[in-house]
Each structure stands twice: as structure tokens, then as C-alpha cells.
Short mmCIF file of C-alpha atoms in Angstrom, two decimals:
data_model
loop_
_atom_site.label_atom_id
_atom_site.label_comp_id
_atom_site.label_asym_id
_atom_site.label_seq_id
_atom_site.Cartn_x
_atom_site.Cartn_y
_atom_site.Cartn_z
CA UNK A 218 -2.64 -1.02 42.64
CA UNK A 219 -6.11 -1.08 41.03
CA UNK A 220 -5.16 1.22 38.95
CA UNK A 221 -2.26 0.42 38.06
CA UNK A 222 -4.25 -2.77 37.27
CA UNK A 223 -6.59 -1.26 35.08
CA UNK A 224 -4.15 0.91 33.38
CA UNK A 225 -2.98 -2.13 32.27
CA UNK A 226 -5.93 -3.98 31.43
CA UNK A 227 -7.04 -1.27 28.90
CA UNK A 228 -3.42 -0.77 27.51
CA UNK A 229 -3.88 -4.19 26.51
CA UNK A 230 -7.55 -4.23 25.03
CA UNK A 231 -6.40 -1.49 22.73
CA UNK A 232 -3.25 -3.13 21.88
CA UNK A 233 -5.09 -5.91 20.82
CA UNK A 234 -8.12 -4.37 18.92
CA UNK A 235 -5.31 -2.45 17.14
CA UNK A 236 -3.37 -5.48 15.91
CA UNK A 237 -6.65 -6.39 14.56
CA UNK A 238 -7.60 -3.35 12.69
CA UNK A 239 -4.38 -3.75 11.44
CA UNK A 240 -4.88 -7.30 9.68
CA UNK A 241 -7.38 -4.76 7.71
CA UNK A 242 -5.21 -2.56 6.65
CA UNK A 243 -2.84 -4.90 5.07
CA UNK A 244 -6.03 -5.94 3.30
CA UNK A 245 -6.20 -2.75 1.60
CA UNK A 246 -2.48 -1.88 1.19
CA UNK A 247 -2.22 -5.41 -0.62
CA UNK A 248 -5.40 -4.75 -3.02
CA UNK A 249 -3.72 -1.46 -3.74
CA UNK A 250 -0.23 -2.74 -4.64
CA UNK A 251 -2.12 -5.40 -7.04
CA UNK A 252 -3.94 -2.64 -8.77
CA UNK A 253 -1.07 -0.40 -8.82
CA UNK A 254 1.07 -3.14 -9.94
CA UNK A 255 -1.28 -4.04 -12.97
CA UNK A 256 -2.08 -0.82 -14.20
CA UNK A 257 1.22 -0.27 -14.57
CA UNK A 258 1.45 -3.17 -16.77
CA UNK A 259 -1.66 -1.85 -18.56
CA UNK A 260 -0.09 1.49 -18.84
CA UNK A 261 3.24 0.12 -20.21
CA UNK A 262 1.25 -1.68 -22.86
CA UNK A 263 -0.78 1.27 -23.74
CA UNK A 264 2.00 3.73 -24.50
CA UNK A 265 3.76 1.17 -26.11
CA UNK A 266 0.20 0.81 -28.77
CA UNK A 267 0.75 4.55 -29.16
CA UNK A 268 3.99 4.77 -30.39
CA UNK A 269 4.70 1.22 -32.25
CA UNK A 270 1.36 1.67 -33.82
CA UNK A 271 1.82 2.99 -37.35
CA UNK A 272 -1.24 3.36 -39.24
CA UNK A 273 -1.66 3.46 -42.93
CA UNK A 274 -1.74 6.39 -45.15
CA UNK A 275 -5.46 7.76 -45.66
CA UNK A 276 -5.25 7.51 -49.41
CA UNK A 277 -5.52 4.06 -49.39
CA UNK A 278 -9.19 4.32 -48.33
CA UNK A 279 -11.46 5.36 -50.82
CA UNK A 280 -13.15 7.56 -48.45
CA UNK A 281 -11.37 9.84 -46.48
CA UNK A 282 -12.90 10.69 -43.64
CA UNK A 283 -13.18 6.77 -42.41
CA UNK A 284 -9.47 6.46 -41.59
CA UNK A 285 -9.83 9.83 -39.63
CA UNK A 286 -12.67 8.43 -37.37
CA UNK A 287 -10.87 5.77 -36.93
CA UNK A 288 -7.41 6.90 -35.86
CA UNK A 289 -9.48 10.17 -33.95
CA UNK A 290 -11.26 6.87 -31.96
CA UNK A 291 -8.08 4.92 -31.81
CA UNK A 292 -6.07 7.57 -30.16
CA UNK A 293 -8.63 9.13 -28.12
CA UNK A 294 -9.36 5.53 -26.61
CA UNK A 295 -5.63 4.66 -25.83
CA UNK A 296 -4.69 8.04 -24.58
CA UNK A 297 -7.21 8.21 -21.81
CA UNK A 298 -6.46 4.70 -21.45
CA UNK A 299 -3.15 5.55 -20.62
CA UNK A 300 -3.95 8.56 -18.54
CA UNK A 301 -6.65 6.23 -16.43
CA UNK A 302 -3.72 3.67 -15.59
CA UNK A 303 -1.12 6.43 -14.47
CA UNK A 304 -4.00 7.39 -12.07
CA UNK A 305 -3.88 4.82 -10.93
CA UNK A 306 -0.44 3.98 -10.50
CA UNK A 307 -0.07 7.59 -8.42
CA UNK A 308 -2.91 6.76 -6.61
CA UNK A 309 -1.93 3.29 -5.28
CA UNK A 310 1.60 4.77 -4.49
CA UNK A 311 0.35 7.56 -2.69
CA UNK A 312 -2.27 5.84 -0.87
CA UNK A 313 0.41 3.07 0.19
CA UNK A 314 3.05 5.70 1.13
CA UNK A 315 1.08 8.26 3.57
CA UNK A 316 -1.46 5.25 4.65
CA UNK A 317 1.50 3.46 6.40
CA UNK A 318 3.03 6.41 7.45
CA UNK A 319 0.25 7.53 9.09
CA UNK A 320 -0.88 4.20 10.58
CA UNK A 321 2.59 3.30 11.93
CA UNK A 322 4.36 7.47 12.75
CA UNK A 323 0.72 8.89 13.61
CA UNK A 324 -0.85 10.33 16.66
CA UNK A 325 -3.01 7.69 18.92
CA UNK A 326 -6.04 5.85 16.66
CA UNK A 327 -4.19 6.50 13.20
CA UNK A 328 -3.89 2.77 12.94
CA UNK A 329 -7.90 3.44 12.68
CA UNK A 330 -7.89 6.68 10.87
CA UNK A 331 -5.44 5.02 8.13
CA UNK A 332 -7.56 1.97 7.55
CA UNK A 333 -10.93 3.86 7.07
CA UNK A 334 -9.43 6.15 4.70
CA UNK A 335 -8.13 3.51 2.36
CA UNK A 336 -11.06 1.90 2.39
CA UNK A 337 -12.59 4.90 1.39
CA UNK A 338 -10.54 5.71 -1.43
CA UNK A 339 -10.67 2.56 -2.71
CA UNK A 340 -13.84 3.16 -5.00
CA UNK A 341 -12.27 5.70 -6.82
CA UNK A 342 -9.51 3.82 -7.58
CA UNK A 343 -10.76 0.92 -8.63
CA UNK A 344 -12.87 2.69 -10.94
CA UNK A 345 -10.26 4.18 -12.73
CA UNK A 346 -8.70 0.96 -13.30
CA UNK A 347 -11.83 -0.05 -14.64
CA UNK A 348 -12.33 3.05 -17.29
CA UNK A 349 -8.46 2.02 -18.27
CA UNK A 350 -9.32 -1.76 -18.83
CA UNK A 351 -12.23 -0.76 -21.02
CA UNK A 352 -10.75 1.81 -22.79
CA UNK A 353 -7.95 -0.28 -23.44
CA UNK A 354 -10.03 -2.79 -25.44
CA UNK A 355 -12.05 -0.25 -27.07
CA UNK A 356 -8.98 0.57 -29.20
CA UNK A 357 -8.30 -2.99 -29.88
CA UNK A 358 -12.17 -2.09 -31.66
CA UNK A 359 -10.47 0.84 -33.71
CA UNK A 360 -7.56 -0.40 -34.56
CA UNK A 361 -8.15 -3.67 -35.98
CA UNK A 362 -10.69 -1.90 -38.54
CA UNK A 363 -7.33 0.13 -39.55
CA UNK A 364 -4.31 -2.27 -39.46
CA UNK A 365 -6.04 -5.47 -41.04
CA UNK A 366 -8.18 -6.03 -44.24
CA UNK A 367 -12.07 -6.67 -44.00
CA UNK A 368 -12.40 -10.07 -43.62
CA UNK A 369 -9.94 -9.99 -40.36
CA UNK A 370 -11.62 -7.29 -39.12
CA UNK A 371 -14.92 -8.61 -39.42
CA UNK A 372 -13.73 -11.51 -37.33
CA UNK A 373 -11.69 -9.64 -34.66
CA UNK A 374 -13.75 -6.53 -34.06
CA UNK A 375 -17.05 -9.09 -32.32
CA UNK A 376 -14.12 -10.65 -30.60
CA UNK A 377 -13.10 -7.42 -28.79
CA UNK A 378 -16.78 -5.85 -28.37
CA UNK A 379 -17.52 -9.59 -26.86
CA UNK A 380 -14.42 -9.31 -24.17
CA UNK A 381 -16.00 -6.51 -23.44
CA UNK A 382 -19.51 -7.25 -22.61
CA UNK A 383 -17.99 -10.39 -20.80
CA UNK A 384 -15.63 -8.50 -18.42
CA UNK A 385 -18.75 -7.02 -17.58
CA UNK A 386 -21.23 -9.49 -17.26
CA UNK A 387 -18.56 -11.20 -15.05
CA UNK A 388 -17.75 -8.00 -13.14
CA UNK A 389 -21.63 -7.65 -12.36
CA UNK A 390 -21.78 -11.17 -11.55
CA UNK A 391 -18.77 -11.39 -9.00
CA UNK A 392 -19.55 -8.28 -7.23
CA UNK A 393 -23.11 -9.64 -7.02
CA UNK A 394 -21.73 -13.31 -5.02
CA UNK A 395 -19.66 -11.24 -2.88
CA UNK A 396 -21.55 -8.50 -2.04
CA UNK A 397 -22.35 -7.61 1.69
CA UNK A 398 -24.15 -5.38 4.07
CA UNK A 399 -21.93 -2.81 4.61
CA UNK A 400 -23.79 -1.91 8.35
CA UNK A 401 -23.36 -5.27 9.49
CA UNK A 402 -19.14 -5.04 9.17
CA UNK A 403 -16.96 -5.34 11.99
CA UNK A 404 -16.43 -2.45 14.12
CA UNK A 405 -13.89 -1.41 16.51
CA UNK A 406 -15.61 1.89 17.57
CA UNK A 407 -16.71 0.72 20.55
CA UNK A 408 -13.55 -0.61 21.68
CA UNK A 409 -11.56 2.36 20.70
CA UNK A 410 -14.00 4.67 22.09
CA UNK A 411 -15.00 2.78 25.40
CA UNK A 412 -12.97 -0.22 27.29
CA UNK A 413 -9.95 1.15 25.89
CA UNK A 414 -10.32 5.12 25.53
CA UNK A 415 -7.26 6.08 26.78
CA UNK A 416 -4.84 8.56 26.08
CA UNK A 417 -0.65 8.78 26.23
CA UNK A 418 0.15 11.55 28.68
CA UNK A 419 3.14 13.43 28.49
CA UNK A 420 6.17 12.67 31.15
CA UNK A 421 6.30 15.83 32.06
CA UNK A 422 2.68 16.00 32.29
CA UNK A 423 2.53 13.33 34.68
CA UNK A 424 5.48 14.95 37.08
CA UNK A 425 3.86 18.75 36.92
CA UNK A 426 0.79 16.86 38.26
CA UNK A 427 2.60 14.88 40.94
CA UNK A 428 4.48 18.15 42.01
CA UNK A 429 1.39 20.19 42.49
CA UNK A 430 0.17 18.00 44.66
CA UNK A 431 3.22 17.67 46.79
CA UNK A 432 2.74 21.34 46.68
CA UNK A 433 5.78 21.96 45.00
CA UNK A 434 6.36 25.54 43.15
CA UNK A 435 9.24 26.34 40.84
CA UNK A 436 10.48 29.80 41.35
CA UNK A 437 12.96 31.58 38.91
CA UNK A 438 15.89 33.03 40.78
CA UNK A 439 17.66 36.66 39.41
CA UNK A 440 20.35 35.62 36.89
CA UNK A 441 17.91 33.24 34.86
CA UNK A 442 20.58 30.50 34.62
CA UNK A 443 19.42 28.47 38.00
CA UNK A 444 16.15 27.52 39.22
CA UNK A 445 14.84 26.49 42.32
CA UNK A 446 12.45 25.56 44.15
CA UNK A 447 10.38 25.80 47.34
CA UNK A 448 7.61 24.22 49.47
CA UNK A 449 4.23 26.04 49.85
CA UNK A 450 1.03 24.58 50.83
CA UNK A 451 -1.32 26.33 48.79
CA UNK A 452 -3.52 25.10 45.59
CA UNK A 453 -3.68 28.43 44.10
CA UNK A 454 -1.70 27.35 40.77
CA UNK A 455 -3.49 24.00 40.44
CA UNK A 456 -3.99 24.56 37.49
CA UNK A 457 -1.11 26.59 36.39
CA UNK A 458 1.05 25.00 33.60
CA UNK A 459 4.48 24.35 35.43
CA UNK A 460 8.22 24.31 33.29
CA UNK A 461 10.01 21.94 34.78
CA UNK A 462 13.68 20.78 34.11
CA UNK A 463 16.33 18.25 35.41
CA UNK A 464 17.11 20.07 39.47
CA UNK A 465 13.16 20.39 39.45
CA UNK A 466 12.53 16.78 38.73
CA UNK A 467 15.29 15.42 40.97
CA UNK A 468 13.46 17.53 43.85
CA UNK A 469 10.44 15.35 43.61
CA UNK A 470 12.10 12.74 43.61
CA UNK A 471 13.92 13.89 46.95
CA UNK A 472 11.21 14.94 48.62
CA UNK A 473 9.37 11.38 47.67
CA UNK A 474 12.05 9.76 49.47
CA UNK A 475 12.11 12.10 52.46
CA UNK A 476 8.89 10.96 52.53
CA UNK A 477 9.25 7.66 52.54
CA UNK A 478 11.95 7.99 55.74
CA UNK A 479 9.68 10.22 57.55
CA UNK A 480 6.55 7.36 57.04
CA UNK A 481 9.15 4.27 58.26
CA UNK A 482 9.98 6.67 61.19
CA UNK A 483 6.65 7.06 62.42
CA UNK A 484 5.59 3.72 61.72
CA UNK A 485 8.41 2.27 63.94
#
């Protein structure tokens, strides 16, 4: 009964500790889907300044090679722009797909496994979206310089180059008011790996262990089609790995109930 008790007790300590380590996960499954869901916005609008984008012939510059820095500047920018927000789209998918498999379908402390690994990831992919962000702006920079005359350009390029510097002055500043030691962060190590270290067991584990120590031994007869089984008293195959099928298991159970008779008998 004590056992049973305790069984119990830790079953439901790691049940619990897992619904919390859940609540984190959804933490980082949500920040992913809002990344993923704005870089593909970004990414949208950055093929879309690719290909709408016509710039003007080079001979209306008196020099030649300006346009070409330009558009080389332009078109470097918003391609790895683009390439930067798709990364980040297939990251955020992929992340989101196998992290919930794994956390939900997985073997026993995946829920744990899952969350850490996000939360790993998670620099890398925020990082990209930052490279896209920038990148994206810096050929608002180029491009104004070849779509509009001097004086708009004048006006619009410190505009852009003053986004910039604010997204990361602000950046910088935000990280810095919620930064936090990351050593003094909840843990549930100690849960998972003490009060509630335990293990699912097989059910035919369980019943090969119960029949060995009934001393029950499965024998296979001639034909291979029937098996059955016998009584020793012996603990040489203790720890022998035992087959078992249905007529095996329904002989433990017989012989559990014989012994239950034979124990009223004696009692009375």
C-alpha cells in the first residue's frame, strides 16, 4: 500500500512540474509564431521591392558608375534581406512543428528536452530577423538616392540611416531593462531528476517480473503453435528475458487466484 502510495505521489509531482514546464514552452512556440509570422510579412514586402522596383536607365547620370553602386547596393541589400526573412520563416516552422511533436509524441522528459531546445535556438533566430530588418532599411538608403531627385533624397536618406540607429539604440535599451541572470532561472532539474525520477515500465515488463517470482517458466512445446507452461522453484533464469503471450498471462493470473483460495483456506 505504501507503495502504491508513493507511486502515486511521484506520478503526480511530475505531472505537475510538467504542466509547468509546459507554460514555458508555449512561451517560446508563441515568440516563434510572432517572428515567423512577421518575417513573412517582411519577406513579402521585400520580394515585392525587387520586382516592382524599376530603376532608371544609367545614362541619365552623368557618371556612370554611380547608378551601378547604387543598384549593386540596392539589390545586394534586399536580396539578403529577403533570404534572412525566409530563414526565418523555415526556422520558426520547423522549430514549431518537431518542438510540439516532440514535447507532446516523445519518450518520458521530452516535454523538458523540447523546451530547452527552443530556447536554445532562439538566438539564432532572432538574429536573423534582425540582419533582415536592417537590411531591409538599408535599401530604403540605396534606393531613394536612385528613384527620387536630390533634394528628396537629401531629405529621406537621414530619415532611413536615423530609423536605423534608433531601432538600435532602442533594441540596446530594451534588452538592457529586461535583461536577467540567466543562473538564477527556474529549474525543474531537480524535480525531474529526484522526487519524481521515475520511469514507465512496460506491461509486459511488469508481468515477466511477477511470473519469475511465482516461479513461473514458459516452455515451448514441439509443433511451435502452443505454449505452455510449468511450475519450477528455481531462480536460475531471474534474469532471463521471458516472451510471454495471452495462455501465459492468463496462467498468472490463475495461479494468483489459486492462491488467493489456498490463503482463505488456511486462514479459516
Amino acid at each position: 500500500m505504501l507503495a502504491a502510495d508513493k507511486l502515486q505521489l511521484q506520478s503526480t509531482l511530475k505531472q505537475q512540474a510538467t504542466a509547468l514546464k509546459e507554460k514555458e514552452f508555449n512561451l517560446h512556440h508563441n515568440n516563434f509564431m510572432t517572428v515567423g509570422t512577421q518575417a513573412a510579412v517582411l519577406a513579402g514586402l521585400d520580394v515585392t521591392m525587387f520586382i516592382e522596383f524599376q530603376p532608371p536607365p544609367n545614362d541619365e547620370w552623368p557618371y556612370m558608375i554611380i547608378p551601378r553602386v547604387l543598384k549593386f547596393v540596392y539589390y545586394v541589400c534586399i536580396t539578403s534581406a529577403f533570404c534572412a526573412n525566409i530563414l526565418v520563416v523555415s526556422q520558426t516552422t520547423i522549430l514549431s512543428v518537431l518542438g510540439a511533436s516532440l514535447a507532446l509524441r516523445g519518450p518520458d522528459g521530452s516535454m523538458m528536452t523540447a523546451t530547452d531546445g527552443l530556447y536554445l535556438e532562439r538566438a539564432m533566430v532572432f538574429r536573423s530577423f534582425g540582419f533582415g530588418l536592417i537590411l531591409t532599411i538599408a535599401s530604403v538608403v540605396s534606393v531613394v538616392w536612385l528613384h527620387l531627385h536630390w533634394e528628396a533624397s537629401l531629405t529621406c536618406c537621414p530619415v532611413a540611416v536615423w530609423t536605423m540607429m534608433k531601432m538600435r539604440s532602442t533594441y540596446l535599451r530594451i534588452v538592457k531593462k529586461f535583461d536577467f541572470d540567466e543562473s538564477l532561472t527556474v529549474d525543474f532539474r531537480d524535480i525531474f531528476e529526484g522526487p519524481a525520477a521515475i520511469q514507465a515500465i512496460p506491461v509486459r515488463q511488469i508481468i515477466s517480473k511477477g511470473l519469475r517470482g511465482m516461479g513461473v517458466s514458459p516452455r515451448n512445446d514441439g509443433d511451435g503453435d502452443k505454449r505452455r507452461s510449468s511450475i519450477v522453484k528455481t531462480s536460475r533464469d531471474a534474469d532471463a528475458d521471458i516472451e510471454l503471450n495471452d495462455e501465459e498471462i492468463a496462467l498468472v493470473r490463475r495461479q494468483r487466484m489459486l492462491n488467493g483460495q489456498q490463503s482463505r483456506f488456511q486462514t479459516v
